Coordinates of C-alpha atoms and ligand atoms in Angstrom, one line a residue:
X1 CA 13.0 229.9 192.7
X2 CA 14.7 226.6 193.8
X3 CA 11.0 225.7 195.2
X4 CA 12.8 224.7 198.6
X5 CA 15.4 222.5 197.2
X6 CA 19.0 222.7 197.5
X7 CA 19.4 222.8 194.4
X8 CA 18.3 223.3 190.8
X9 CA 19.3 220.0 190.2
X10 CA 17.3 218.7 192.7
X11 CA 14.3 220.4 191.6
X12 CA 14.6 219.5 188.1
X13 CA 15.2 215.7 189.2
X14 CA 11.7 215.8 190.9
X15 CA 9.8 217.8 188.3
X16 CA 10.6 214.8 185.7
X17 CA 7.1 213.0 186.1
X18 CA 5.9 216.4 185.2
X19 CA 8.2 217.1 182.4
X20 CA 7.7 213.4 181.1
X21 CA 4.1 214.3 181.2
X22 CA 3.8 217.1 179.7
X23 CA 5.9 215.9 176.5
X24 CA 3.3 213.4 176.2
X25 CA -0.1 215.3 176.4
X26 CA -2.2 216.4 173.4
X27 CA 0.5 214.1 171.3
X28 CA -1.8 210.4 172.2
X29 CA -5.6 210.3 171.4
X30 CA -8.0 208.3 173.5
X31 CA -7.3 205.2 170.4
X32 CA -3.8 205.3 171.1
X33 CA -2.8 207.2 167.8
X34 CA -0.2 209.6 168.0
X35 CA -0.9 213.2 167.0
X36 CA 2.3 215.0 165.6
X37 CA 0.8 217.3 163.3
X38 CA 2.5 220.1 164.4
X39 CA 5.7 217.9 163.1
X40 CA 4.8 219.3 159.7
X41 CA 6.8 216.7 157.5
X42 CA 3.8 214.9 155.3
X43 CA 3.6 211.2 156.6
X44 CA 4.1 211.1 152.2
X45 CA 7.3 212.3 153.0
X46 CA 8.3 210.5 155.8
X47 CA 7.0 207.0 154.0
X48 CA 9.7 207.4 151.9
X49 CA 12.8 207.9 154.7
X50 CA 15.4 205.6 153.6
X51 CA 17.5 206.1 156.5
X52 CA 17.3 208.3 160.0
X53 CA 20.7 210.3 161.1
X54 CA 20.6 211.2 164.8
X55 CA 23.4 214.1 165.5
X56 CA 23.1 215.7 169.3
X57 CA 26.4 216.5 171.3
X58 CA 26.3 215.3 175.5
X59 CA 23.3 213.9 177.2
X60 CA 21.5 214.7 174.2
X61 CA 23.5 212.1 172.4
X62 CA 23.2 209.8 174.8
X63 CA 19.3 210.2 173.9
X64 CA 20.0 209.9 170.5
X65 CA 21.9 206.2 171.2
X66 CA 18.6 205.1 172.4
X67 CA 16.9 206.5 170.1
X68 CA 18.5 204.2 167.6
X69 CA 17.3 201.1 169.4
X70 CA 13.8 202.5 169.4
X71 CA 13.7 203.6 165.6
X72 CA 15.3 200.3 163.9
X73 CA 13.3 197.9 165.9
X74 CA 10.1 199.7 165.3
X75 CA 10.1 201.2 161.7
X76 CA 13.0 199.0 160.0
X77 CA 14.5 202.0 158.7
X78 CA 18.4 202.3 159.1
X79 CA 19.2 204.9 161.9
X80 CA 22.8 206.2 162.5
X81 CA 23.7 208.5 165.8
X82 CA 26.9 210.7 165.5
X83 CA 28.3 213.0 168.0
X84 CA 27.4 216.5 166.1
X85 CA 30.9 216.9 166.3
X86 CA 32.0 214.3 164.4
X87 CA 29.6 214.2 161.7
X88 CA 30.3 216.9 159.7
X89 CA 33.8 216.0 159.2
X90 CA 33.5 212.8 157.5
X91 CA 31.8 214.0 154.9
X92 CA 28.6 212.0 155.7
X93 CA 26.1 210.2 153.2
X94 CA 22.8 212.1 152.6
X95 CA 20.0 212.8 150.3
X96 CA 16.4 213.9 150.1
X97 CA 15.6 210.4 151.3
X98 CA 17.5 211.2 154.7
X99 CA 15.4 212.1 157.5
X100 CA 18.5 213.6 160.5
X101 CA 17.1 214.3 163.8
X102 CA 19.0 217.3 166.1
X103 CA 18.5 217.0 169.8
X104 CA 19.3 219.9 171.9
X105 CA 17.4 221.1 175.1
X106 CA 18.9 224.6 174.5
X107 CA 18.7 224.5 171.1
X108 CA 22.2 226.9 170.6
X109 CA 24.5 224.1 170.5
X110 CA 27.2 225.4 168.0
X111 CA 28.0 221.5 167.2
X112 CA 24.8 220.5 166.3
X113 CA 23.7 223.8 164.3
X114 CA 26.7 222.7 162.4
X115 CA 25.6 219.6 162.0
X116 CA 22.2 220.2 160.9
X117 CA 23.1 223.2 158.4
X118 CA 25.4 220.7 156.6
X119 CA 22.3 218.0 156.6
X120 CA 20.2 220.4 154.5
X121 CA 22.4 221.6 152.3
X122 CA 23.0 217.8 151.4
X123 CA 18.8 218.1 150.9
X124 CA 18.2 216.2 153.7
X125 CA 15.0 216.8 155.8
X126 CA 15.5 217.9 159.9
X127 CA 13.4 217.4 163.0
X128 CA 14.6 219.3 165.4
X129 CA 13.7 217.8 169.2
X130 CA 14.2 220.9 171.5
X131 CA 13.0 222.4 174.9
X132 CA 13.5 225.7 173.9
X133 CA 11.3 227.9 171.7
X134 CA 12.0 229.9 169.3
X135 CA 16.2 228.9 169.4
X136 CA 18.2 228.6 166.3
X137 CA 18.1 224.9 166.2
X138 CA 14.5 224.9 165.6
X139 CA 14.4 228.2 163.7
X140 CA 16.8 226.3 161.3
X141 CA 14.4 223.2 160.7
X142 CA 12.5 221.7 158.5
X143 CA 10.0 220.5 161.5
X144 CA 10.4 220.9 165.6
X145 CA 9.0 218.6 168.4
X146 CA 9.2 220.3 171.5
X147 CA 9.9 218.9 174.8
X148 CA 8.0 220.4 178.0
X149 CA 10.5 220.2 180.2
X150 CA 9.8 223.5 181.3
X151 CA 13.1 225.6 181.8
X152 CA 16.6 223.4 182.3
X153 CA 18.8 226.0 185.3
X154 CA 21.3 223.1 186.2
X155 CA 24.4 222.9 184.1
X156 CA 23.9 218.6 184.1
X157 CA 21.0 217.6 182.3
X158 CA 18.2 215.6 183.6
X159 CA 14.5 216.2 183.0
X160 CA 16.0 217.5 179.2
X161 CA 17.1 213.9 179.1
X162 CA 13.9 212.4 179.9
X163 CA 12.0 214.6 177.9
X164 CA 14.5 213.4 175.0
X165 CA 13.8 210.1 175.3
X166 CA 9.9 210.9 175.4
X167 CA 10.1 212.7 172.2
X168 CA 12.6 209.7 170.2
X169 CA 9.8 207.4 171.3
X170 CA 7.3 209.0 169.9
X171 CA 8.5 209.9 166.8
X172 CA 10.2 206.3 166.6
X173 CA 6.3 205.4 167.1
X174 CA 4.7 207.6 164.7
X175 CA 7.4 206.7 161.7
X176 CA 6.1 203.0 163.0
X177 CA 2.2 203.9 162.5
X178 CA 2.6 205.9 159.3
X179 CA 4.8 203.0 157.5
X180 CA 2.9 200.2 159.1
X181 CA 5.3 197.7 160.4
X182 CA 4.3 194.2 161.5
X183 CA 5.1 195.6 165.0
X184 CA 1.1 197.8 165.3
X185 CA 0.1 195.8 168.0
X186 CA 3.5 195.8 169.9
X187 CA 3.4 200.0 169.0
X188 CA -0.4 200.0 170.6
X189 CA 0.9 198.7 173.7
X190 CA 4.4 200.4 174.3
X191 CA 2.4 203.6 173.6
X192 CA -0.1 202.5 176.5
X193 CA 3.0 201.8 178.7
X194 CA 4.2 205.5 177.9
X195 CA 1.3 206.9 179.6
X196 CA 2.0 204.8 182.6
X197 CA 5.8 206.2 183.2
X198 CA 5.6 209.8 184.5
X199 CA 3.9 207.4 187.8
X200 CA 6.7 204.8 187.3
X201 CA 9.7 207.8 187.5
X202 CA 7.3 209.2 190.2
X203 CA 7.9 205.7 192.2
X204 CA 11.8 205.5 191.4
X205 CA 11.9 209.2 192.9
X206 CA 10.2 207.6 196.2
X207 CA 12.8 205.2 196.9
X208 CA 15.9 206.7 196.6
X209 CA 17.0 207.4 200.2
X210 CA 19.2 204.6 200.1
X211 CA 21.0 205.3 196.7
X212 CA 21.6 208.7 198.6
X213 CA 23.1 206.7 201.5
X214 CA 25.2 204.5 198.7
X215 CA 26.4 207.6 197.2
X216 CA 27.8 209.6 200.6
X217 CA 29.9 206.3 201.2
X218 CA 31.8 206.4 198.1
X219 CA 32.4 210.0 198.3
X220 CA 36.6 208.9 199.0
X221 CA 36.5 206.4 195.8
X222 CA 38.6 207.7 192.7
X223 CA 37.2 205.7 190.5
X224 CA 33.3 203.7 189.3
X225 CA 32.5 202.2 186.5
X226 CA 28.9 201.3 184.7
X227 CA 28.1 198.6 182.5
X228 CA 24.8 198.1 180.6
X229 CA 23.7 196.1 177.5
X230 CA 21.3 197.4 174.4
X231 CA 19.4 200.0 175.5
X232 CA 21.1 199.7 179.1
X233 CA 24.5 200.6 177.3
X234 CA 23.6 204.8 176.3
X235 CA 22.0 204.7 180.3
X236 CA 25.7 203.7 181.8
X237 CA 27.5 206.0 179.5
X238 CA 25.0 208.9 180.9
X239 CA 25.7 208.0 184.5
X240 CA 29.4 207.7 184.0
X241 CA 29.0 211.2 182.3
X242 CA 26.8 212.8 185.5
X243 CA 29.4 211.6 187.7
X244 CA 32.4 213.3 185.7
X245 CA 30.6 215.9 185.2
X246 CA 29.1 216.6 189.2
X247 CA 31.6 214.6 191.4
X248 CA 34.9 215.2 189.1
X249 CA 35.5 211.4 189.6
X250 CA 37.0 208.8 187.0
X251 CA 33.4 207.4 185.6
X252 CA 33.8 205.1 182.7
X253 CA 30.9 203.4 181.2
X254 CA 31.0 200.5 178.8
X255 CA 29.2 197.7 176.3
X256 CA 29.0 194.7 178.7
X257 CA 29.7 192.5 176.5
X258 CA 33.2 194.2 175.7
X259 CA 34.3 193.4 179.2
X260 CA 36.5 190.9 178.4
X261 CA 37.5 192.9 175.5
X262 CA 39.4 194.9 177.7
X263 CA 37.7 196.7 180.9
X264 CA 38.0 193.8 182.6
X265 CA 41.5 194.7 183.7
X266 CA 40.2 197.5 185.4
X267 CA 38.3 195.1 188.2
X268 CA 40.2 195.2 191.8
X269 CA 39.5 195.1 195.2
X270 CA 36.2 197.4 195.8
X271 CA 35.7 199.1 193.0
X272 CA 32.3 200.0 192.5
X273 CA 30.5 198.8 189.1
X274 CA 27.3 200.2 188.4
X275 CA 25.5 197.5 186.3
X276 CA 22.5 198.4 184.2
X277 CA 20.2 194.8 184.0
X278 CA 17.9 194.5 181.4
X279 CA 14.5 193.2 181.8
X280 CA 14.4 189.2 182.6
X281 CA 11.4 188.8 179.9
X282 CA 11.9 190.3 176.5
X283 CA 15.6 190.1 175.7
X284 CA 16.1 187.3 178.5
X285 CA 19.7 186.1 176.6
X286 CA 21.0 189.3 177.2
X287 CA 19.7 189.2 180.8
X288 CA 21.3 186.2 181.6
X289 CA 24.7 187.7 179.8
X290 CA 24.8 190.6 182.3
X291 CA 24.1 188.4 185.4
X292 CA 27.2 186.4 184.4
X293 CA 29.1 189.6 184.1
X294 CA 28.3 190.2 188.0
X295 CA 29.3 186.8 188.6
X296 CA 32.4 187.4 186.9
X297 CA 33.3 191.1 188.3
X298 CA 32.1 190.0 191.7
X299 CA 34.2 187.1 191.9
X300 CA 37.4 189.7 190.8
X301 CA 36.7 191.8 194.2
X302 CA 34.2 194.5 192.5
X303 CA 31.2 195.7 194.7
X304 CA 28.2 195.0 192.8
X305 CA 25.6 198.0 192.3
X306 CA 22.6 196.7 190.2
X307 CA 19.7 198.8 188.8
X308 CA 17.5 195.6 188.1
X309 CA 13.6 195.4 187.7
X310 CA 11.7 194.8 190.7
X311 CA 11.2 191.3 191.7
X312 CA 14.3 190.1 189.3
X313 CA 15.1 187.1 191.9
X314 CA 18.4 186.5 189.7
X315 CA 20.5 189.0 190.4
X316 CA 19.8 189.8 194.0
X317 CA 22.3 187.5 195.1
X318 CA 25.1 189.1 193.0
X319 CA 24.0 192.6 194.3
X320 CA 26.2 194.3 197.1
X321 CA 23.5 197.1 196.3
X322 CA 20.4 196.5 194.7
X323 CA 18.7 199.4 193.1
X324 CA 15.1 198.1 192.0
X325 CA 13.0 200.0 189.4
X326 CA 9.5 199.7 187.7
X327 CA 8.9 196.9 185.0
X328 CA 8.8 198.4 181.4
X329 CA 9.0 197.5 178.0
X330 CA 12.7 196.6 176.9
X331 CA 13.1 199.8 175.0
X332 CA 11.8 202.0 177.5
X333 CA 13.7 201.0 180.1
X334 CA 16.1 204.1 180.2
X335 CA 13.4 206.3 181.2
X336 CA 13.2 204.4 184.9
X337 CA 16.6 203.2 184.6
X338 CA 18.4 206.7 184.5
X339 CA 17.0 208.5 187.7
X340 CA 19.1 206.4 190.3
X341 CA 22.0 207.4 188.2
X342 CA 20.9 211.1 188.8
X343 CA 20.7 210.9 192.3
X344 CA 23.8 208.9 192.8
X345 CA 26.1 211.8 190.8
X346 CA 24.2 214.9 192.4
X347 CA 24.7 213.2 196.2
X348 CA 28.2 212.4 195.1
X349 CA 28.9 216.0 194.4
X350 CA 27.1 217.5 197.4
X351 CA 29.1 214.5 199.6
X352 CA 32.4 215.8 197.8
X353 CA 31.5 219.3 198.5
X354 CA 31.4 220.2 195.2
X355 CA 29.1 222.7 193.4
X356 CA 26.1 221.1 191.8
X357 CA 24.5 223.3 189.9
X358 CA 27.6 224.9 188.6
X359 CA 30.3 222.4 188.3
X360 CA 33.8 223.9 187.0
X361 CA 34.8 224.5 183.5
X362 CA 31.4 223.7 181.6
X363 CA 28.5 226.1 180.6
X364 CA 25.1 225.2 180.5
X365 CA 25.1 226.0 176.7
X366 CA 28.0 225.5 174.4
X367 CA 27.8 228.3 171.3
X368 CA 31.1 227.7 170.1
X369 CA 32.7 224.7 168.4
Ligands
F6R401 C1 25.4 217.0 180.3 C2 25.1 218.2 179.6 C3 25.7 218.4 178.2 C4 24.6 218.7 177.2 C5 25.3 219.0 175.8 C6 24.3 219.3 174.7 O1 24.7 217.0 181.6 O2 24.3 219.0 180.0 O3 26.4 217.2 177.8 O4 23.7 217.7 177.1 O5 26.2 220.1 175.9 O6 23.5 220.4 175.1 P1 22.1 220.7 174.3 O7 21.2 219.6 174.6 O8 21.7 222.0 174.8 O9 22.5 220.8 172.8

């Protein structure tokens, strides 16, 4: 049932072309329109969102931060993303007007079934994004889209993720098209790119051998840290929380640009920093930004492990390891961005001899609160 890996998490790493794919198919027609009928909310309705809530707990929130990017830049509607668990407590702000989006790949999360329940009896409207049919999560909304994922065994999430990230896009899209923003023809295009990345995660998955390598040789460290910017900033908190997770290791991920806010103080001799690098074209300031936070790391002792794009000439030379990936749009860079990260955590478990698909304390679904 492992289909000859190891693991299930290895399996599930290498079915994510497949699982990106099949998220996308039947939901893009040959003129680049999106088809979410099966979403059910009237595009009447959804013309009239004042604001998006995003609640999810985990990896799921993680998906949920970039989400946020996605929605805002595309729609110009305000989008919020809360940790389920925190939501409900603060007695949040909503009305008919509200659209709040659950993620959950098992769709039992006792958190975010809070969460949502207290959205609706508030009146706002739910889209549930869920890999599993027929779970209360769904059951309990106004409207579902499902990932295809196919079944999730591993205790860490990964192709959930991607399949997360697949589904925020395309409703971040489809709110886009039915509103009309001045961004159509940028929406064309980036849904274009979408069909190109099941290949693009396909090509990250070929070259990994040496982030395997990378991993095994840290497997004595106590401590790595990831930085990344914008959409680059959710991707380093998700690596930081695979490697907790898998490896039991002290993984800390933060903003960047709050290094010198703080995290700064953490640099010494040969500790390993895992820097997410945004694209050099689109948002080049914040490109440049991160490349002076190598510089500035580098010079403090830190060995340097950098996810940049491929052919990104400016960073090589601050890279002790350079980790290249496809060239995407800005906003879609997690879905390339986030695989190395996988790899790295699941080698630095098997390297630490721990167990992967069944790390200690945690449950593959959490039903209480
Ligand atoms: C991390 C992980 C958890 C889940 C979280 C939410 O690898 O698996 O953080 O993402 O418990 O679970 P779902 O998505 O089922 O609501």
């Amino acid at each position: 049932e492992k289909g000859g890996y190891d693991y299930f998490m290895l399996k599930e790493i290498a079915e994510q072309p497949k699982a990106v794919a099949d998220t996308l198919l039947g939901r893009i027609d040959l003129a680049g329109n999106l088809c979410l009928d099966e979403v059910r909310i009237p595009a009447s309705v959804l013309r009239e969102v004042s604001k998006v809530v995003i609640v999810a707990c985990g990896t799921a929130y993680h998906a949920g931060m970039i989400a946020k990017y996605a929605i805002e830049h595309w729609t110009r509607i305000p989008c919020e993303t809360e940790l389920a668990s925190e939501f409900r407590y603060r007695d949040p702000i909503l009305d008919q007007r509200t659209l709040v989006i659950a993620i959950s790949q098992s769709g039992e999360t006792m958190d975010t079934l809070m969460a949502l329940r207290h959205a609706r009896e508030q009146g706002a409207k739910v889209l549930a994004i869920c890999n599993t049919n027929g779970s209360t999560i769904p059951r309990e909304s106004d409207a579902v889209l499902y990932t295809h994922a196919g079944p999730e065994v591993a205790v860490a999430s990964t192709k959930a993720f991607l399949t997360q990230l697949v589904a925020c896009y395309l409703v971040a899209l489809y709110l886009g098209q039915v509103r009309g923003t001045k961004w159509g023809d940028e929406i064309l295009s980036v849904i274009r790119e979408l069909s190109e990345i099941a290949t693009q995660v396909d090509q990250v998955l070929e070259t990994m051998e040496p982030v395997r390598e990378l991993a095994r040789s840290l497997a004595d460290k106590n401590t790595v840290l990831f930085l990344g910017r914008h959409v680059g900033y959710p991707v380093a908190l998700e690596g930081a929380l695979k490697l907790k997770e898998l490896a039991y290791m002290h993984a800390e991920g933060f903003a960047a640009g709050e290094l010198k806010h703080g995290p700064i103080a953490l640099i010494e001799q040969d500790v390993p920093v895992v820097v997410v690098v945004p694209s050099p074209r689109g948002r080049s300031v914040l490109h440049d930004k991160i490349v002076s936070n190598i510089q500035e790391i580098r010079a403090r002792g830190a060995r340097t492990i950098v996810i940049a794009e491929r052919g990104d000439e400016t960073v090589a030379p601050y890279a002790d390891h350079l980790i290249e990936i496809p060239a995407t749009p800005t906003l879609l860079q997690p879905l390339v961005a986030t695989v190395p990260l996988q790899v790295f955590a699941c080698e630095l478990a098997t390297a630490r001899g721990n167990e992967v698909d069944q790390p200690r304390n945690l449950a593959k679904s959490v039903t209480v609160e």
